[in-house]
Structures are given as C-alpha cells and as structure tokens.
Tab-separated table of C-alpha atoms (C1' of nucleotides) in Angstrom:
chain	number	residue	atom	x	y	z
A	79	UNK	CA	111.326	94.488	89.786
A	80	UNK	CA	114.864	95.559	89.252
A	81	UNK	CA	116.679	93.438	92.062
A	82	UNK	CA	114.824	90.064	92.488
A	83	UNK	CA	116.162	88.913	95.557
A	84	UNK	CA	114.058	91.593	97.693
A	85	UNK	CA	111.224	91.988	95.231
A	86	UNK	CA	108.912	90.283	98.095
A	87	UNK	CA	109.470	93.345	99.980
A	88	UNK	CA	107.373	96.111	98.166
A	89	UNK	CA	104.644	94.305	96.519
A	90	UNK	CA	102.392	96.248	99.322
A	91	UNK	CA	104.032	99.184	98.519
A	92	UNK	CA	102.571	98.950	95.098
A	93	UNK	CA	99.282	98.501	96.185
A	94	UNK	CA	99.172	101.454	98.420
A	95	UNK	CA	100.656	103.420	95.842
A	96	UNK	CA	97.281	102.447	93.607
A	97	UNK	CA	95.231	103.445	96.574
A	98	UNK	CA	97.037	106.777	96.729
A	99	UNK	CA	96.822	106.843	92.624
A	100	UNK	CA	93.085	106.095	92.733
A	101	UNK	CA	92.146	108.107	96.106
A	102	UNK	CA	93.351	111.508	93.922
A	103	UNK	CA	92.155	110.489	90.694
A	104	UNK	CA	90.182	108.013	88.540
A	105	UNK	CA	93.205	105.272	87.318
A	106	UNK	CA	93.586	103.021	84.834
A	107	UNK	CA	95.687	99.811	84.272
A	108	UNK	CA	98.098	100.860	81.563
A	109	UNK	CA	98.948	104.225	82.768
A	110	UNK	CA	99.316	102.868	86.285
A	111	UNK	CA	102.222	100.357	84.748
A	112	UNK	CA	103.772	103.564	83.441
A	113	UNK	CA	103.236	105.195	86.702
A	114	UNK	CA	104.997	102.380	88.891
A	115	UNK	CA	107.722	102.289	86.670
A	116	UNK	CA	108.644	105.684	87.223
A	117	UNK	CA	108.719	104.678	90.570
A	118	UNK	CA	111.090	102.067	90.221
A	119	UNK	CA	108.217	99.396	90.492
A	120	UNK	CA	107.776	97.660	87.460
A	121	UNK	CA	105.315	95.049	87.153
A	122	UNK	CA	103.598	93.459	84.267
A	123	UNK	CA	100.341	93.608	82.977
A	124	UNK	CA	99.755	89.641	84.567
A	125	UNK	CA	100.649	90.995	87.825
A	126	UNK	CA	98.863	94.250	87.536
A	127	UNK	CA	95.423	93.287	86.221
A	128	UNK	CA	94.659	90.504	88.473
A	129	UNK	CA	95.717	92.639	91.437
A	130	UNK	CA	93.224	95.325	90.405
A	131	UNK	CA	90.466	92.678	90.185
A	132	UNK	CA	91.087	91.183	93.721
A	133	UNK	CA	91.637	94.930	94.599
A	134	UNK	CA	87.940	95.557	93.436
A	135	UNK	CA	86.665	92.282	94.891
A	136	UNK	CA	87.613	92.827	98.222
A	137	UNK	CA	85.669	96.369	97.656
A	138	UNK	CA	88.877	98.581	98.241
A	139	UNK	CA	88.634	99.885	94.377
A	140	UNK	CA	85.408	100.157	92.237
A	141	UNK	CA	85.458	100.359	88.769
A	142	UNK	CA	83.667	101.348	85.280
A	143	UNK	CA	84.136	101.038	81.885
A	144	UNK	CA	84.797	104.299	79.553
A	145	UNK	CA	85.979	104.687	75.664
A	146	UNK	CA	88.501	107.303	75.326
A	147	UNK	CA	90.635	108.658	72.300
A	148	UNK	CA	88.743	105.319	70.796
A	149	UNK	CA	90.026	103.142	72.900
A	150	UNK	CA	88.405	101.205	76.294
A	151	UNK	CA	89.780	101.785	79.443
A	152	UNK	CA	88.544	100.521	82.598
A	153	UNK	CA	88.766	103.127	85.293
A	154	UNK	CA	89.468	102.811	89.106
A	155	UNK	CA	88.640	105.092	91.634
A	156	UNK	CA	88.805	103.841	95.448
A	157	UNK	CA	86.020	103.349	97.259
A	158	UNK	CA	85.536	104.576	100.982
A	159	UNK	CA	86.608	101.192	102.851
A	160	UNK	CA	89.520	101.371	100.137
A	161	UNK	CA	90.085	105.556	101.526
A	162	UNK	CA	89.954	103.955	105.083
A	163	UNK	CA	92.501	101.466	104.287
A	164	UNK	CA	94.984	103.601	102.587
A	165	UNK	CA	94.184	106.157	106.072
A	166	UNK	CA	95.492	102.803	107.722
A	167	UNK	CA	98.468	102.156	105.757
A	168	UNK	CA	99.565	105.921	105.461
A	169	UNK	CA	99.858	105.254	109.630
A	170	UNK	CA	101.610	102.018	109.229
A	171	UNK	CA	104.246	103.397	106.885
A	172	UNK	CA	104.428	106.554	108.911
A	173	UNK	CA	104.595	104.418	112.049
A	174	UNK	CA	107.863	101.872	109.940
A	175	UNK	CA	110.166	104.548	108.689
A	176	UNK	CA	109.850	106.132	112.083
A	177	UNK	CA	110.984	103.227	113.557
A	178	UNK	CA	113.588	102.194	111.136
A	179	UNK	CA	115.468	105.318	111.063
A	180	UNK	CA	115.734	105.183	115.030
A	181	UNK	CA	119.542	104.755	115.664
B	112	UNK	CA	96.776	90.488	111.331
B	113	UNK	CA	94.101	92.289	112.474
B	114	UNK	CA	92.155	93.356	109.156
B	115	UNK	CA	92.027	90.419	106.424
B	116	UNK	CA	91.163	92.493	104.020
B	117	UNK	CA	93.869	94.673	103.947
B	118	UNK	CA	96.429	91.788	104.780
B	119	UNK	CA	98.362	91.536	101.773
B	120	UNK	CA	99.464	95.701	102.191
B	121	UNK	CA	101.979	94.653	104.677
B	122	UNK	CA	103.622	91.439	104.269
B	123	UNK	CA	106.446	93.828	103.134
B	124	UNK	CA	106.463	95.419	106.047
B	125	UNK	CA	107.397	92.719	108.142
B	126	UNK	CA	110.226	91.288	106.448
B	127	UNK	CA	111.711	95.360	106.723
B	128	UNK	CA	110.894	94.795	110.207
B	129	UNK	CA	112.865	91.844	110.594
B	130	UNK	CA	115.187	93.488	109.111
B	131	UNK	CA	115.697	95.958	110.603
B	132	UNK	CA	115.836	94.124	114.364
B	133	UNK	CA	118.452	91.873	112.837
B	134	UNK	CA	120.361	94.636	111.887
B	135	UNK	CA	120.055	95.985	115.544
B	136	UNK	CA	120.718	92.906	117.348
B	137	UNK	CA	120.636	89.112	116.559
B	138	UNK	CA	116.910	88.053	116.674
B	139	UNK	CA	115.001	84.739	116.987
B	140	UNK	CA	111.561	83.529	115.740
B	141	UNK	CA	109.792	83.631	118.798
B	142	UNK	CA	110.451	86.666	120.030
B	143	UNK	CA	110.132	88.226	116.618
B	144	UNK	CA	106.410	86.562	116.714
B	145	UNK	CA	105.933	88.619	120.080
B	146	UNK	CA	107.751	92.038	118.907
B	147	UNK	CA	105.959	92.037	115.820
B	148	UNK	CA	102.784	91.540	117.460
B	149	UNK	CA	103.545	94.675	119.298
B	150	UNK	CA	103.433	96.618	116.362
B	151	UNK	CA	100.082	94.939	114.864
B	152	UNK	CA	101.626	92.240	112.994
B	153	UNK	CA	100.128	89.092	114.033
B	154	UNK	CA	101.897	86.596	112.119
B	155	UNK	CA	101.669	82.836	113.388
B	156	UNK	CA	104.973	80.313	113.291
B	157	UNK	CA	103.601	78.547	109.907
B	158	UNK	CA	104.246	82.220	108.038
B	159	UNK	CA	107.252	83.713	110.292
B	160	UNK	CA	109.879	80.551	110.097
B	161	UNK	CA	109.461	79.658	106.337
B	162	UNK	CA	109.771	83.515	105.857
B	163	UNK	CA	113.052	83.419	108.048
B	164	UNK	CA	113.993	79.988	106.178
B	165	UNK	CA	113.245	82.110	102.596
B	166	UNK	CA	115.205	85.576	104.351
B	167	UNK	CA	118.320	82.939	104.936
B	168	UNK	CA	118.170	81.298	101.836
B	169	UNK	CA	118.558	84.529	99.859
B	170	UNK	CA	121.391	85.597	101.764
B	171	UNK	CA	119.495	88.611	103.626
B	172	UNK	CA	119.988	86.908	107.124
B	173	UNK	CA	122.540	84.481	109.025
B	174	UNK	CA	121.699	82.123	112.026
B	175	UNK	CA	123.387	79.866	113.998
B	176	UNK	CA	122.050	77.797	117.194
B	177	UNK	CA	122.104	78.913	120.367
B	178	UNK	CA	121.206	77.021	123.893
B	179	UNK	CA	119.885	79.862	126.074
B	180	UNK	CA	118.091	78.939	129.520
B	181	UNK	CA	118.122	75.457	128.284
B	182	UNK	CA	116.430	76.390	125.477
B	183	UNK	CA	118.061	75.946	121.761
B	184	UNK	CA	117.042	79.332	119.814
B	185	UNK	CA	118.762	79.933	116.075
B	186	UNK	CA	119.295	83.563	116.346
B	187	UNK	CA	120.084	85.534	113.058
B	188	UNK	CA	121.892	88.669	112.075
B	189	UNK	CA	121.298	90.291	108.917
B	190	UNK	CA	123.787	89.776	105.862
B	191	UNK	CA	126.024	92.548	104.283
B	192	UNK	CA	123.738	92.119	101.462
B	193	UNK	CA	120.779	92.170	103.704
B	194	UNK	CA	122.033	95.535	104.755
B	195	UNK	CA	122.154	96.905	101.718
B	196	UNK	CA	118.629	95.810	101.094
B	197	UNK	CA	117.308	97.284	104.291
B	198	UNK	CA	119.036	100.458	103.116
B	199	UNK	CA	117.066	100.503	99.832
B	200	UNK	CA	113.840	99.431	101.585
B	201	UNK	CA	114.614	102.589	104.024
B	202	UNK	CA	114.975	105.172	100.559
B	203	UNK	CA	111.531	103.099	99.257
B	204	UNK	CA	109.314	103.635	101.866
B	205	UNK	CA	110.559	107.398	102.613
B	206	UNK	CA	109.886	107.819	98.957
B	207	UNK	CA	106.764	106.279	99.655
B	208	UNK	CA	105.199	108.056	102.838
B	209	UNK	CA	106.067	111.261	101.309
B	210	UNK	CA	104.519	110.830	97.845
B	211	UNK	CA	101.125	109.349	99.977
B	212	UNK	CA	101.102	112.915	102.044
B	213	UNK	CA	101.610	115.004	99.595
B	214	UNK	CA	98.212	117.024	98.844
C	127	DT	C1'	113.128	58.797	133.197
C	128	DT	C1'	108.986	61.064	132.822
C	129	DT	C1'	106.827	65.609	132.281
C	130	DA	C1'	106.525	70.199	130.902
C	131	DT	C1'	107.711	73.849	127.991
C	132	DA	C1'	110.139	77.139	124.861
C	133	DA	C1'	111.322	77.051	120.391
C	134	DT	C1'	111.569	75.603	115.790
C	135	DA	C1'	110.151	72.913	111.842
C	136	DT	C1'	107.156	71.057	108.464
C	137	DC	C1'	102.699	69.533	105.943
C	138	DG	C1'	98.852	70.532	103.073
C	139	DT	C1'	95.864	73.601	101.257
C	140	DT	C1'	94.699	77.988	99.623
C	141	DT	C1'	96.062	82.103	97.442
C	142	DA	C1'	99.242	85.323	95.008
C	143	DG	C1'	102.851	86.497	91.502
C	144	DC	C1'	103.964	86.767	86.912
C	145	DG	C1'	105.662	85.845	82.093
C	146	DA	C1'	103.467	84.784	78.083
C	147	DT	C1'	99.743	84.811	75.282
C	148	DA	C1'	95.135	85.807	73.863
C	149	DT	C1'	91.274	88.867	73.386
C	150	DT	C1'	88.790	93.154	72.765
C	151	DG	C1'	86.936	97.207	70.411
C	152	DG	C1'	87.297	101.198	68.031
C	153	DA	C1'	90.013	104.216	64.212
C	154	DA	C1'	91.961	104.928	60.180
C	155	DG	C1'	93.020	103.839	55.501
C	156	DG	C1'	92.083	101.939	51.265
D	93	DC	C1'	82.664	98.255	54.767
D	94	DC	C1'	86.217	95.315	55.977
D	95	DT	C1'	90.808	94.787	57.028
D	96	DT	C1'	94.650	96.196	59.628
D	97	DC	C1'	96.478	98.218	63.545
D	98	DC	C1'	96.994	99.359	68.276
D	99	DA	C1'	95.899	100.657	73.145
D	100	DA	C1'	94.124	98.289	76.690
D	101	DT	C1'	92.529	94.549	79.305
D	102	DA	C1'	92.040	89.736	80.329
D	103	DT	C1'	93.389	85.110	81.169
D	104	DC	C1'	96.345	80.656	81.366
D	105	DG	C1'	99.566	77.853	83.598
D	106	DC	C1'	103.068	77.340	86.429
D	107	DT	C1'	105.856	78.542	90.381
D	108	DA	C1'	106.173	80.360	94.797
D	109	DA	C1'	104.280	82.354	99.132
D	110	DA	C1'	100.955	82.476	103.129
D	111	DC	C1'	99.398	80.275	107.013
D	112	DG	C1'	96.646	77.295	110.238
D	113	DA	C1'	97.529	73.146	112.218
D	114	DT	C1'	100.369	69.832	113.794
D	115	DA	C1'	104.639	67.614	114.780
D	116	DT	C1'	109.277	67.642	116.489
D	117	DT	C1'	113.177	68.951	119.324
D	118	DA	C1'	116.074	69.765	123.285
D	119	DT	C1'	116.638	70.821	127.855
D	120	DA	C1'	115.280	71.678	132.897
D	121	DA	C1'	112.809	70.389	136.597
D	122	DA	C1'	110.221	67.096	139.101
DNA sequence: TTTATAATATCGTTTAGCGATATTGGAAGG
DNA sequence: CCTTCCAATATCGCTAAACGATATTATAAA
C-alpha cells in the first residue's frame, strides 16, 4: 500500500474488489496482484494467497485447478453466498459515499 | 456486526466513518458505538477505543477530555492529516462503487 | 460517603496482515 | 530425458489488529 499510515482503511475494499473480479469472471491469484495494483492496491502474494484461501473457506469463493500456457493456475469464481455478499457490500459502499459526501 | 462471515469487508468502513463524523463535529466513543450501530456497524468498546487509541496514535484524530453532565468524555476531531486521508478514502471508494456497478 | 451510571480503558486470546522464502509443475533447450 | 527456467501458488514466522469480557474512572444523586 502506497501510504502506510491509512493502509487499515481499504483492506475490505480489496476484497470486494475480488468479489466483483470473480462475480464477472473466473480469477486467478497473480493476475489479481496485477489487477489491484492498477488500482492503487498493491498487496503481496503473502497477503493475497492466504486471503483467497480464507475467502474460499468461509464459502464466498470456490475454486479449481487448471494448466494454462503450461503453467497451473488456480482459478476463482464466487460462489452464490459470495454473489449475495458482494449484493451486500455494493449497498454498504453505496450507502458510505452517500453519506460522506453529505455537506 | 450482523453477518460474521462477511465481517472483515468493512472494518474499513468504519474507521471512514469515524472519520468522517470527526471531521463534522468532535465525536466520542460512546456515542460513536451508538451512531455506528445505526448504520449496521455493531462494534463493541474492546474494538472501537483501541481503534480510536490506533486513529490518535497515527495522527488521523485529536482528543482532549471533556466533563459533560458530570460525565468525563475525550472527544476527538480529526487531524489535518486525517483530512487528507478522509479525502483519499472519499476518491477510493467512489472509484470503488463505480467500478462494482459497472455492467 | 455510599450507590449508580456514563464513559473509557485494558487484558488475553484469537485471527489477520505481510515480507520473505520455499515449493510446484510444465516447457524449452541441449 | 534431465536440467534449467519461470509463472504461479503456498507457507513460515513475526507483528499487529479484532474483540469479548472485565476492570477502572469520575461525577451526580441519594
């Protein structure tokens, strides 16, 4: 994360934009790093992986194993409690920025 | 917060929120527990004064003690610095709602 | 001077963040 | 083949955050 002092503040921003990623298409862990970076997020692969794991365990994200171009990517798609909870979070984010640009 | 499972989406959220009210007005723990409640974020005193403590320490927020109705509050009023962070957390999440609506 | 209460603080355990490092499996070249 | 290389994923170890539970504080009222 670029500025450290207010990195605590978008770590659930990253995860809903991995929902979002996954709810359009199939993801996977390297190209998501790329992703997020272009986005200004930039986290590591020892952030990244785990949080796909415990994204999967707590059944938001599902996940199988393909070879592509010769190489073995594990793919992410989201799962329908994982569509219900980015449905949630699209409100919650809707229902923030609303609030904070109030003058 | 009501869902566990989608907890960690929105710790974010309510330090912006805090944020945000200390950039309104001065605020104090308690009646940030209540306010934030309002808006579905039910976090207990164990998470929302060590979070203040943390928001302090990194120079986002100011307090100072108050005695109102007999009662000794340590209201806080968000930083220069904590301004500009709120600013960038305002361009983050409108970044963010509109790339989760787009199509 | 006790009692009640709003308000804040802290303790202890569980869980997350994350840099660094290791591991994996297939492709390509000799 | 078998070694080297590389994209991709996984894990280790430490630090820091989350949070329920409990303790502490200061004042007003009784």
């Amino acid at each position: 994360m670029k500025d450290p002092l207010i990195h605590d503040l978008y770590i659930g921003f990253i995860r809903i934009h991995i929902l979002y990623h996954a709810s359009r298409d199939r993801v996977y862990g390297l190209a998501l790093m790329t992703e997020l970076a272009r986005h200004g997020y930039q986290v590591g692969p020892g952030t990244l992986y785990p949080m796909l794991h415990a994204l999967e365990e707590k059944g938001l994200l599902e996940s199988e194993k393909k070879v592509v171009n010769g190489k073995r990517r594990r793919y992410y798609r989201i799962t329908a409690y994982g569509a219900k909870a980015l449905e949630t979070a699209r409100a919650h984010t809707a229902e923030l920025i609303s609030e904070i640009n109030e003058e």
